[in-house]
Amino acid sequence: MQQQGHLSYTGSTGRAGNMDWMLKDLAESVPQTRQVVVLSADGLRMAQHGGDTDTADRLAAACAGLQSLASAVASELPHSEGQIRLVVIEMDGGFFYLMAAGAGAFLAVLADDGVDAGLMGQRMRDLVLRIGEHLSSPPRQDGQAAR
């Protein structure tokens, strides 16, 4: 069950706390958006809008594997550096989007059937450009974010 207007943040750097209105803006500007999650490359939720925290945590963890898989596939292209830009999955009931969003960070969105895919891609790119520096996740050392 979706919780409208629910914002949640993790991490001790304070960067994710500056994204609340931006994540909400993405969700509200694209009809049929169910959940927006910002995550680190190792699958830890940094911020979210919509849905519940357990779902966001599971989604973030699954995204780590998905971005690894997408990078492996990208590296098979002769002129690719193996970096992903956007992964889109269409499934029964909706769509899933995963976009690179800064050094070591990703933006993930779940949307219901009927979402305007072009608008979603545009709004996600706009968001990444506006707050790219906030979406960077420092590398982890011994399970802790490096400072």
Short mmCIF file of C-alpha atoms in Angstrom, two decimals:
data_model
loop_
_atom_site.label_atom_id
_atom_site.label_comp_id
_atom_site.label_asym_id
_atom_site.label_seq_id
_atom_site.Cartn_x
_atom_site.Cartn_y
_atom_site.Cartn_z
CA MET A 1 0.00 0.00 0.00
CA GLN A 2 1.35 3.39 -1.03
CA GLN A 3 1.70 6.11 1.57
CA GLN A 4 1.22 9.48 -0.09
CA GLY A 5 3.76 12.11 0.88
CA HIS A 6 5.93 9.74 2.93
CA LEU A 7 9.56 10.85 2.87
CA SER A 8 12.33 8.86 4.46
CA TYR A 9 16.10 9.37 4.60
CA THR A 10 19.09 7.43 5.70
CA GLY A 11 22.73 8.23 6.15
CA SER A 12 24.52 10.61 8.43
CA THR A 13 25.86 13.08 5.88
CA GLY A 14 22.66 15.12 5.66
CA ARG A 15 22.79 15.21 1.88
CA ALA A 16 19.64 13.14 1.40
CA GLY A 17 17.64 15.47 3.62
CA ASN A 18 18.03 18.22 1.01
CA MET A 19 16.23 16.11 -1.63
CA ASP A 20 12.76 15.81 -0.09
CA TRP A 21 10.99 18.38 -2.23
CA MET A 22 12.83 17.26 -5.37
CA LEU A 23 11.80 13.60 -4.99
CA LYS A 24 8.25 14.70 -4.23
CA ASP A 25 8.28 16.98 -7.28
CA LEU A 26 9.30 14.07 -9.54
CA ALA A 27 6.56 11.86 -8.10
CA GLU A 28 3.89 14.53 -8.44
CA SER A 29 4.93 15.77 -11.90
CA VAL A 30 4.64 12.33 -13.51
CA PRO A 31 1.20 10.76 -13.07
CA GLN A 32 1.21 7.06 -12.11
CA THR A 33 4.50 7.34 -10.15
CA ARG A 34 4.33 4.96 -7.19
CA GLN A 35 7.75 5.24 -5.51
CA VAL A 36 11.04 7.12 -5.93
CA VAL A 37 14.23 5.83 -4.28
CA VAL A 38 17.76 7.19 -4.24
CA LEU A 39 20.30 4.48 -3.49
CA SER A 40 24.01 3.89 -3.26
CA ALA A 41 25.74 1.58 -5.73
CA ASP A 42 25.98 -1.06 -3.00
CA GLY A 43 22.20 -1.12 -2.61
CA LEU A 44 21.58 1.03 0.46
CA ARG A 45 18.61 3.38 0.45
CA MET A 46 19.67 7.01 0.80
CA ALA A 47 16.25 8.68 0.38
CA GLN A 48 12.75 7.85 -0.75
CA HIS A 49 9.33 9.27 -1.55
CA GLY A 50 6.15 7.18 -1.63
CA GLY A 51 5.67 3.59 -0.57
CA ASP A 52 7.00 2.16 2.64
CA THR A 53 10.57 1.84 3.87
CA ASP A 54 10.68 -1.96 3.70
CA THR A 55 9.72 -1.89 0.02
CA ALA A 56 12.27 0.88 -0.63
CA ASP A 57 15.00 -1.14 1.11
CA ARG A 58 14.18 -4.27 -0.94
CA LEU A 59 14.08 -2.22 -4.13
CA ALA A 60 17.45 -0.60 -3.34
CA ALA A 61 19.05 -3.99 -2.65
CA ALA A 62 17.66 -5.44 -5.89
CA CYS A 63 18.97 -2.40 -7.80
CA ALA A 64 22.54 -3.18 -6.77
CA GLY A 65 22.32 -6.52 -8.56
CA LEU A 66 20.51 -5.01 -11.52
CA GLN A 67 23.07 -2.25 -12.05
CA SER A 68 25.86 -4.83 -11.84
CA LEU A 69 24.13 -6.98 -14.45
CA ALA A 70 23.49 -3.97 -16.71
CA SER A 71 27.15 -2.92 -16.44
CA ALA A 72 28.28 -6.44 -17.39
CA VAL A 73 26.05 -6.37 -20.46
CA ALA A 74 27.21 -2.85 -21.38
CA SER A 75 30.85 -3.93 -21.21
CA GLU A 76 30.16 -6.35 -24.07
CA LEU A 77 29.76 -3.41 -26.45
CA PRO A 78 33.11 -2.67 -28.12
CA HIS A 79 33.05 1.07 -27.45
CA SER A 80 31.43 1.01 -24.02
CA GLU A 81 33.09 1.63 -20.68
CA GLY A 82 30.46 -0.58 -19.03
CA GLN A 83 28.65 2.30 -17.34
CA ILE A 84 24.86 2.26 -17.31
CA ARG A 85 22.76 5.33 -17.97
CA LEU A 86 19.22 3.97 -17.80
CA VAL A 87 17.56 0.59 -17.33
CA VAL A 88 13.83 0.25 -18.01
CA ILE A 89 11.85 -2.87 -17.17
CA GLU A 90 8.26 -3.25 -18.31
CA MET A 91 6.29 -5.80 -16.31
CA ASP A 92 2.71 -6.72 -15.59
CA GLY A 93 1.26 -3.79 -13.72
CA GLY A 94 3.87 -1.16 -14.46
CA PHE A 95 7.40 -0.06 -15.10
CA PHE A 96 10.70 0.14 -13.25
CA TYR A 97 13.37 2.74 -14.06
CA LEU A 98 16.97 2.80 -12.82
CA MET A 99 19.20 5.74 -13.76
CA ALA A 100 22.80 6.55 -12.86
CA ALA A 101 22.65 9.66 -10.68
CA GLY A 102 26.13 10.72 -9.66
CA ALA A 103 29.27 8.97 -8.50
CA GLY A 104 28.15 5.78 -6.76
CA ALA A 105 24.45 6.68 -6.66
CA PHE A 106 21.30 5.73 -8.58
CA LEU A 107 17.74 6.96 -8.92
CA ALA A 108 15.05 4.25 -9.06
CA VAL A 109 11.35 4.73 -9.81
CA LEU A 110 8.40 2.35 -9.75
CA ALA A 111 5.40 3.44 -11.80
CA ASP A 112 2.01 1.98 -12.61
CA ASP A 113 0.77 1.02 -16.07
CA GLY A 114 -0.15 4.09 -18.06
CA VAL A 115 2.86 6.15 -17.02
CA ASP A 116 4.22 8.40 -19.77
CA ALA A 117 7.63 6.76 -20.32
CA GLY A 118 9.06 9.75 -22.18
CA LEU A 119 8.00 12.17 -19.47
CA MET A 120 9.42 9.89 -16.77
CA GLY A 121 12.80 9.70 -18.50
CA GLN A 122 12.87 13.47 -18.97
CA ARG A 123 11.92 14.24 -15.36
CA MET A 124 14.47 11.73 -14.04
CA ARG A 125 17.24 13.31 -16.16
CA ASP A 126 16.19 16.77 -14.99
CA LEU A 127 16.30 15.65 -11.37
CA VAL A 128 19.74 14.07 -11.76
CA LEU A 129 21.07 17.26 -13.37
CA ARG A 130 19.59 19.48 -10.63
CA ILE A 131 20.89 17.55 -7.67
CA GLY A 132 23.68 15.35 -9.02
CA GLU A 133 26.09 16.46 -6.31
CA HIS A 134 23.59 15.47 -3.61
CA LEU A 135 23.19 12.03 -5.18
CA SER A 136 26.85 11.07 -4.96
CA SER A 137 27.55 8.39 -2.42
CA PRO A 138 31.06 8.24 -0.91
CA PRO A 139 32.80 4.86 -1.09
CA ARG A 140 32.35 2.64 1.96
CA GLN A 141 35.18 1.39 4.11
CA ASP A 142 34.44 -1.41 6.57
CA GLY A 143 30.69 -0.85 6.12
CA GLN A 144 30.89 2.87 6.94
CA ALA A 145 30.74 5.80 4.55
CA ALA A 146 34.19 7.33 4.05
CA ARG A 147 34.45 10.94 5.22
#
